[in-house]
mmCIF file of C-alpha atoms in Angstrom:
data_model
loop_
_atom_site.group_PDB
_atom_site.id
_atom_site.type_symbol
_atom_site.label_atom_id
_atom_site.label_comp_id
_atom_site.label_asym_id
_atom_site.label_seq_id
_atom_site.Cartn_x
_atom_site.Cartn_y
_atom_site.Cartn_z
ATOM 1 C CA UNK T 1 -122.615 -8.078 79.265
ATOM 2 C CA UNK T 2 -120.390 -9.829 76.777
ATOM 3 C CA UNK T 3 -120.941 -9.573 73.057
ATOM 4 C CA UNK T 4 -121.885 -13.264 73.004
ATOM 5 C CA UNK T 5 -124.879 -12.323 75.156
ATOM 6 C CA UNK T 6 -126.317 -9.979 72.531
ATOM 7 C CA UNK T 7 -129.833 -10.865 71.507
ATOM 8 C CA UNK T 8 -130.189 -12.108 67.926
ATOM 9 C CA UNK T 9 -131.330 -9.383 65.533
ATOM 10 C CA UNK T 10 -133.969 -9.971 62.851
ATOM 11 C CA UNK T 11 -135.475 -7.773 60.151
ATOM 12 C CA UNK T 12 -138.970 -7.433 58.737
ATOM 13 C CA UNK T 13 -140.747 -4.994 56.427
ATOM 14 C CA UNK T 14 -143.409 -3.018 58.301
ATOM 15 C CA UNK T 15 -145.286 -0.283 56.444
ATOM 16 C CA UNK T 16 -142.486 -0.257 53.888
ATOM 17 C CA UNK T 17 -139.914 0.384 56.631
ATOM 18 C CA UNK T 18 -137.047 -2.075 57.124
ATOM 19 C CA UNK T 19 -137.455 -2.783 60.837
ATOM 20 C CA UNK T 20 -134.905 -4.454 63.087
ATOM 21 C CA UNK T 21 -136.124 -6.395 66.111
ATOM 22 C CA UNK T 22 -134.879 -8.686 68.870
ATOM 23 C CA UNK T 23 -136.545 -11.812 70.258
ATOM 24 C CA UNK T 24 -136.056 -13.730 73.495
ATOM 25 C CA UNK T 25 -138.001 -16.651 74.938
ATOM 26 C CA UNK T 26 -140.205 -19.181 73.171
ATOM 27 C CA UNK T 27 -143.479 -18.258 71.395
ATOM 28 C CA UNK T 28 -146.302 -19.016 73.807
ATOM 29 C CA UNK T 29 -149.302 -17.137 72.427
ATOM 30 C CA UNK T 30 -148.814 -14.207 74.830
ATOM 31 C CA UNK T 31 -146.051 -11.900 73.531
ATOM 32 C CA UNK T 32 -144.572 -8.962 75.412
ATOM 33 C CA UNK T 33 -143.743 -6.268 72.873
ATOM 34 C CA UNK T 34 -141.133 -3.888 74.295
ATOM 35 C CA UNK T 35 -140.806 -0.317 72.984
ATOM 36 C CA UNK T 36 -137.657 1.643 73.820
ATOM 37 C CA UNK T 37 -137.256 5.317 74.643
ATOM 38 C CA UNK T 38 -135.620 8.203 72.840
ATOM 39 C CA UNK T 39 -131.859 7.898 72.097
ATOM 40 C CA UNK T 40 -132.124 4.134 72.634
ATOM 41 C CA UNK T 41 -132.881 0.976 70.633
ATOM 42 C CA UNK T 42 -134.481 -2.406 71.147
ATOM 43 C CA UNK T 43 -131.211 -3.577 72.679
ATOM 44 C CA UNK T 44 -131.973 -1.404 75.746
ATOM 45 C CA UNK T 45 -134.317 -4.229 76.808
ATOM 46 C CA UNK T 46 -131.531 -6.846 76.746
ATOM 47 C CA UNK T 47 -131.306 -7.470 80.503
ATOM 48 C CA UNK T 48 -135.087 -7.292 80.937
ATOM 49 C CA UNK T 49 -135.660 -9.771 78.115
ATOM 50 C CA UNK T 50 -132.970 -12.154 79.331
ATOM 51 C CA UNK T 51 -134.401 -11.999 82.849
ATOM 52 C CA UNK T 52 -137.922 -12.957 81.767
ATOM 53 C CA UNK T 53 -137.218 -15.221 78.794
ATOM 54 C CA UNK T 54 -137.503 -18.395 80.859
ATOM 55 C CA UNK T 55 -141.245 -17.902 81.238
ATOM 56 C CA UNK T 56 -142.178 -15.229 78.670
ATOM 57 C CA UNK T 57 -141.934 -14.470 74.949
ATOM 58 C CA UNK T 58 -140.449 -11.008 74.388
ATOM 59 C CA UNK T 59 -139.999 -8.955 71.222
ATOM 60 C CA UNK T 60 -138.262 -5.561 71.021
ATOM 61 C CA UNK T 61 -138.180 -3.620 67.737
ATOM 62 C CA UNK T 62 -135.940 -0.689 66.911
ATOM 63 C CA UNK T 63 -138.506 2.087 66.417
ATOM 64 C CA UNK T 64 -138.040 3.773 62.998
ATOM 65 C CA UNK T 65 -135.146 6.216 63.070
ATOM 66 C CA UNK T 66 -133.380 4.341 65.877
ATOM 67 C CA UNK T 67 -130.949 1.452 66.048
ATOM 68 C CA UNK T 68 -130.856 -0.498 62.782
ATOM 69 C CA UNK T 69 -134.366 0.422 61.593
ATOM 70 C CA UNK T 70 -134.890 2.783 58.681
ATOM 71 C CA UNK T 71 -136.240 6.264 59.292
ATOM 72 C CA UNK T 72 -139.752 7.309 58.316
ATOM 73 C CA UNK T 73 -141.817 10.410 57.669
ATOM 74 C CA UNK T 74 -143.950 12.103 58.888
ATOM 75 C CA UNK T 75 -142.582 11.533 62.391
ATOM 76 C CA UNK T 76 -145.834 11.835 64.325
ATOM 77 C CA UNK T 77 -147.447 9.396 66.732
ATOM 78 C CA UNK T 78 -150.381 8.412 64.457
ATOM 79 C CA UNK T 79 -147.921 7.366 61.731
ATOM 80 C CA UNK T 80 -145.808 5.400 64.222
ATOM 81 C CA UNK T 81 -148.972 3.690 65.475
ATOM 82 C CA UNK T 82 -149.634 2.502 61.917
ATOM 83 C CA UNK T 83 -146.035 1.291 61.649
ATOM 84 C CA UNK T 84 -146.505 -0.685 64.883
ATOM 85 C CA UNK T 85 -149.771 -2.153 63.588
ATOM 86 C CA UNK T 86 -147.948 -3.245 60.430
ATOM 87 C CA UNK T 87 -145.143 -4.738 62.543
ATOM 88 C CA UNK T 88 -147.728 -6.632 64.623
ATOM 89 C CA UNK T 89 -149.318 -7.989 61.452
ATOM 90 C CA UNK T 90 -145.988 -8.817 59.764
ATOM 91 C CA UNK T 91 -145.078 -11.061 62.702
ATOM 92 C CA UNK T 92 -148.657 -12.402 62.864
ATOM 93 C CA UNK T 93 -148.801 -11.730 66.599
ATOM 94 C CA UNK T 94 -151.776 -12.516 68.838
ATOM 95 C CA UNK T 95 -153.019 -9.910 71.356
ATOM 96 C CA UNK T 96 -150.012 -8.713 73.311
ATOM 97 C CA UNK T 97 -148.837 -7.021 76.462
ATOM 98 C CA UNK T 98 -147.113 -3.747 75.626
ATOM 99 C CA UNK T 99 -144.050 -2.724 77.601
ATOM 100 C CA UNK T 100 -142.716 0.770 77.020
ATOM 101 C CA UNK T 101 -140.083 3.154 78.336
ATOM 102 C CA UNK T 102 -140.456 6.953 78.125
ATOM 103 C CA UNK T 103 -141.276 7.723 74.473
ATOM 104 C CA UNK T 104 -141.951 4.008 73.963
ATOM 105 C CA UNK T 105 -144.536 4.221 76.744
ATOM 106 C CA UNK T 106 -146.286 7.026 74.885
ATOM 107 C CA UNK T 107 -146.290 4.973 71.678
ATOM 108 C CA UNK T 108 -147.645 1.970 73.602
ATOM 109 C CA UNK T 109 -150.523 4.059 74.971
ATOM 110 C CA UNK T 110 -151.283 5.594 71.575
ATOM 111 C CA UNK T 111 -151.346 2.144 69.977
ATOM 112 C CA UNK T 112 -153.655 0.788 72.674
ATOM 113 C CA UNK T 113 -156.086 3.652 72.154
ATOM 114 C CA UNK T 114 -156.112 2.989 68.395
ATOM 115 C CA UNK T 115 -156.113 -0.839 68.505
ATOM 116 C CA UNK T 116 -157.512 -1.890 71.900
ATOM 117 C CA UNK T 117 -158.306 -5.393 70.641
ATOM 118 C CA UNK T 118 -154.573 -6.038 70.088
ATOM 119 C CA UNK T 119 -153.497 -5.190 73.651
ATOM 120 C CA UNK T 120 -154.153 -6.983 76.939
ATOM 121 C CA UNK T 121 -152.166 -4.776 79.316
ATOM 122 C CA UNK T 122 -149.480 -2.098 79.663
ATOM 123 C CA UNK T 123 -146.258 -2.111 81.688
ATOM 124 C CA UNK T 124 -144.844 1.409 81.370
ATOM 125 C CA UNK T 125 -141.508 2.707 82.644
ATOM 126 C CA UNK T 126 -141.562 6.513 83.077
ATOM 127 C CA UNK T 127 -143.987 6.979 80.171
ATOM 128 C CA UNK T 128 -143.890 10.405 78.509
ATOM 129 C CA UNK T 129 -147.688 10.797 78.497
ATOM 130 C CA UNK T 130 -148.094 14.281 79.947
ATOM 131 C CA UNK T 131 -145.363 16.196 78.143
ATOM 132 C CA UNK T 132 -147.806 18.306 76.146
ATOM 133 C CA UNK T 133 -149.016 19.757 79.451
ATOM 134 C CA UNK T 134 -145.673 21.444 80.104
ATOM 135 C CA UNK T 135 -144.353 22.207 76.642
ATOM 136 C CA UNK T 136 -141.993 24.071 76.000
ATOM 137 C CA UNK T 137 -140.381 23.325 79.374
ATOM 138 C CA UNK T 138 -140.188 19.642 78.444
ATOM 139 C CA UNK T 139 -138.429 20.335 75.141
ATOM 140 C CA UNK T 140 -136.009 22.769 76.756
ATOM 141 C CA UNK T 141 -135.188 20.427 79.641
ATOM 142 C CA UNK T 142 -134.866 17.240 77.618
ATOM 143 C CA UNK T 143 -133.282 18.894 74.590
ATOM 144 C CA UNK T 144 -130.555 20.483 76.666
ATOM 145 C CA UNK T 145 -129.960 17.314 78.663
ATOM 146 C CA UNK T 146 -129.516 15.422 75.398
ATOM 147 C CA UNK T 147 -127.029 17.929 74.041
ATOM 148 C CA UNK T 148 -129.353 19.155 71.300
ATOM 149 C CA UNK T 149 -128.354 22.668 70.291
ATOM 150 C CA UNK T 150 -131.674 22.948 68.479
ATOM 151 C CA UNK T 151 -134.465 20.655 67.351
ATOM 152 C CA UNK T 152 -133.094 20.309 63.829
ATOM 153 C CA UNK T 153 -130.137 18.284 65.142
ATOM 154 C CA UNK T 154 -130.774 14.726 66.306
ATOM 155 C CA UNK T 155 -127.623 14.120 68.317
ATOM 156 C CA UNK T 156 -124.444 15.935 69.225
ATOM 157 C CA UNK T 157 -121.372 14.782 67.328
ATOM 158 C CA UNK T 158 -118.893 15.563 70.091
ATOM 159 C CA UNK T 159 -117.640 12.304 71.700
ATOM 160 C CA UNK T 160 -117.125 14.106 75.009
ATOM 161 C CA UNK T 161 -120.664 15.462 74.992
ATOM 162 C CA UNK T 162 -122.082 12.102 73.905
ATOM 163 C CA UNK T 163 -120.426 10.365 76.876
ATOM 164 C CA UNK T 164 -121.613 13.064 79.290
ATOM 165 C CA UNK T 165 -125.145 12.899 77.956
ATOM 166 C CA UNK T 166 -125.185 9.089 78.019
ATOM 167 C CA UNK T 167 -124.525 9.290 81.755
ATOM 168 C CA UNK T 168 -126.951 12.110 82.480
ATOM 169 C CA UNK T 169 -130.123 10.022 82.736
ATOM 170 C CA UNK T 170 -128.672 7.725 85.411
ATOM 171 C CA UNK T 171 -128.946 8.540 89.109
ATOM 172 C CA UNK T 172 -125.528 7.049 89.879
ATOM 173 C CA UNK T 173 -123.599 6.763 86.595
ATOM 174 C CA UNK T 174 -120.439 5.785 88.464
ATOM 175 C CA UNK T 175 -122.170 2.481 89.313
ATOM 176 C CA UNK T 176 -123.094 1.636 85.719
ATOM 177 C CA UNK T 177 -121.116 -1.170 84.138
ATOM 178 C CA UNK T 178 -118.818 0.181 81.412
ATOM 179 C CA UNK T 179 -120.217 -2.280 78.858
ATOM 180 C CA UNK T 180 -123.755 -1.026 79.523
ATOM 181 C CA UNK T 181 -122.584 2.569 79.197
ATOM 182 C CA UNK T 182 -120.877 1.782 75.881
ATOM 183 C CA UNK T 183 -124.128 0.264 74.591
ATOM 184 C CA UNK T 184 -125.966 3.403 75.674
ATOM 185 C CA UNK T 185 -123.442 5.583 73.833
ATOM 186 C CA UNK T 186 -123.702 3.457 70.698
ATOM 187 C CA UNK T 187 -127.518 3.680 70.729
ATOM 188 C CA UNK T 188 -127.348 7.440 71.285
ATOM 189 C CA UNK T 189 -125.075 7.834 68.259
ATOM 190 C CA UNK T 190 -127.564 5.882 66.112
ATOM 191 C CA UNK T 191 -130.591 7.864 67.286
ATOM 192 C CA UNK T 192 -131.322 9.869 64.154
ATOM 193 C CA UNK T 193 -134.925 10.688 65.110
ATOM 194 C CA UNK T 194 -134.462 12.175 68.603
ATOM 195 C CA UNK T 195 -135.403 15.711 67.597
ATOM 196 C CA UNK T 196 -138.487 14.379 65.798
ATOM 197 C CA UNK T 197 -139.526 12.511 68.938
ATOM 198 C CA UNK T 198 -139.337 15.690 71.009
ATOM 199 C CA UNK T 199 -141.641 17.467 68.594
ATOM 200 C CA UNK T 200 -144.024 14.501 68.285
ATOM 201 C CA UNK T 201 -144.420 14.193 72.057
ATOM 202 C CA UNK T 202 -144.730 17.888 72.709
ATOM 203 C CA UNK T 203 -147.736 18.295 70.450
ATOM 204 C CA UNK T 204 -149.666 15.120 71.297
ATOM 205 C CA UNK T 205 -152.031 15.628 74.215
ATOM 206 C CA UNK T 206 -152.949 12.282 75.769
ATOM 207 C CA UNK T 207 -154.909 13.624 78.725
ATOM 208 C CA UNK T 208 -158.361 13.883 77.067
ATOM 209 C CA UNK T 209 -158.033 10.306 75.754
ATOM 210 C CA UNK T 210 -156.702 8.433 78.745
ATOM 211 C CA UNK T 211 -160.153 7.714 80.186
ATOM 212 C CA UNK T 212 -160.663 5.334 77.236
ATOM 213 C CA UNK T 213 -157.615 3.310 78.241
ATOM 214 C CA UNK T 214 -159.230 0.554 80.286
ATOM 215 C CA UNK T 215 -156.504 -2.137 80.220
ATOM 216 C CA UNK T 216 -154.499 -3.174 83.289
ATOM 217 C CA UNK T 217 -151.627 -0.691 83.689
ATOM 218 C CA UNK T 218 -148.483 -0.805 85.807
ATOM 219 C CA UNK T 219 -146.411 2.388 86.016
ATOM 220 C CA UNK T 220 -142.771 2.135 87.100
ATOM 221 C CA UNK T 221 -140.594 5.145 87.901
ATOM 222 C CA UNK T 222 -137.106 5.741 89.172
ATOM 223 C CA UNK T 223 -137.522 7.899 92.266
ATOM 224 C CA UNK T 224 -134.741 10.201 91.049
ATOM 225 C CA UNK T 225 -135.891 10.594 87.441
ATOM 226 C CA UNK T 226 -135.213 14.185 86.329
ATOM 227 C CA UNK T 227 -136.347 13.708 82.706
ATOM 228 C CA UNK T 228 -139.920 12.491 83.183
ATOM 229 C CA UNK T 229 -140.520 13.168 86.846
ATOM 230 C CA UNK T 230 -142.252 10.708 89.205
ATOM 231 C CA UNK T 231 -144.906 13.375 89.877
ATOM 232 C CA UNK T 232 -146.307 12.422 86.467
ATOM 233 C CA UNK T 233 -146.961 8.955 87.879
ATOM 234 C CA UNK T 234 -149.102 10.376 90.673
ATOM 235 C CA UNK T 235 -151.047 12.447 88.139
ATOM 236 C CA UNK T 236 -151.568 9.412 85.921
ATOM 237 C CA UNK T 237 -153.055 7.496 88.847
ATOM 238 C CA UNK T 238 -155.872 10.073 88.949
ATOM 239 C CA UNK T 239 -156.449 9.659 85.194
ATOM 240 C CA UNK T 240 -156.097 5.857 85.144
ATOM 241 C CA UNK T 241 -157.868 4.553 88.262
ATOM 242 C CA UNK T 242 -156.998 0.937 87.405
ATOM 243 C CA UNK T 243 -153.264 1.712 87.291
ATOM 244 C CA UNK T 244 -150.612 0.768 89.854
ATOM 245 C CA UNK T 245 -147.493 2.832 90.549
ATOM 246 C CA UNK T 246 -144.164 1.347 91.606
ATOM 247 C CA UNK T 247 -141.100 3.446 92.513
ATOM 248 C CA UNK T 248 -137.480 2.255 92.362
ATOM 249 C CA UNK T 249 -135.188 4.005 94.879
ATOM 250 C CA UNK T 250 -131.863 5.540 93.852
ATOM 251 C CA UNK T 251 -132.747 5.271 90.174
ATOM 252 C CA UNK T 252 -132.929 7.800 87.353
ATOM 253 C CA UNK T 253 -134.713 7.793 83.995
ATOM 254 C CA UNK T 254 -133.396 4.463 82.677
ATOM 255 C CA UNK T 255 -134.301 1.820 85.263
ATOM 256 C CA UNK T 256 -133.932 -0.940 82.652
ATOM 257 C CA UNK T 257 -130.176 -0.402 82.637
ATOM 258 C CA UNK T 258 -129.609 1.175 86.056
ATOM 259 C CA UNK T 259 -131.699 -1.282 88.090
ATOM 260 C CA UNK T 260 -132.280 -4.244 85.744
ATOM 261 C CA UNK T 261 -132.847 -6.860 88.471
ATOM 262 C CA UNK T 262 -135.507 -4.683 90.122
ATOM 263 C CA UNK T 263 -137.236 -4.152 86.758
ATOM 264 C CA UNK T 264 -137.297 -7.878 86.059
ATOM 265 C CA UNK T 265 -138.697 -8.612 89.525
ATOM 266 C CA UNK T 266 -141.384 -5.921 89.209
ATOM 267 C CA UNK T 267 -142.297 -7.128 85.740
ATOM 268 C CA UNK T 268 -142.504 -10.745 86.833
ATOM 269 C CA UNK T 269 -144.755 -9.955 89.800
ATOM 270 C CA UNK T 270 -147.097 -7.833 87.705
ATOM 271 C CA UNK T 271 -147.280 -10.354 84.878
ATOM 272 C CA UNK T 272 -148.280 -13.048 87.372
ATOM 273 C CA UNK T 273 -151.159 -10.934 88.682
ATOM 274 C CA UNK T 274 -154.542 -12.577 88.093
ATOM 275 C CA UNK T 275 -156.058 -9.564 86.322
ATOM 276 C CA UNK T 276 -153.127 -9.427 83.908
ATOM 277 C CA UNK T 277 -153.120 -13.160 83.186
ATOM 278 C CA UNK T 278 -156.789 -13.193 82.186
#
């Protein structure tokens, strides 16, 4: 996508953290707040936001420590939940639909459990909700795939490794537009908090709490995801009986950028569902 198609970036103070965010669509009283995954930024939602902006109001912040947002400490989910609550209040948002990818899906769920009155539904792409169940395998698998020599280093500095890693989460990287890949590389290089995310996810056990999550939920997975495997989706269906699971064929861990048209179509259909529109 050309540079002219970049979403406009704004800044706001949330919990004392200078937070960058992107907006698409017109305010309509029903915002979709989109939370990106690890080694990404709010710009990862660009195609999704453009695809739905004709009928929806979408907002995508850079989570602290990613993109253009300042870092924060301690880097634990409860603190990030409070940052998100402050961001919600700073923008004076009404109750919202949360959309999350991977780590962003975990943050969306944690926020919903803490502030259920602020959330009307959850659209989650490969949410990292069960990682505590298979720690340290998760840290080893994801850390190595991200080129992290150890958890004290956020990202590799080797351009060759960065390019290899940027491709690793796609099922068919040879089919990814070069401009999209360059955006992915740029976001990876700005991801200062990746190691902190790994630790935060690995020690936060969602499973005992998920029965309290009673909002409409749609789970979307790439069938060929090797980072957060689709088997997690099947497990989550047993823990969230109201949830739906949708699989995207020939797709890895980043469906938003590998299969953007399919993600927009799935999102549109789910958002038009009667139980979600209530």
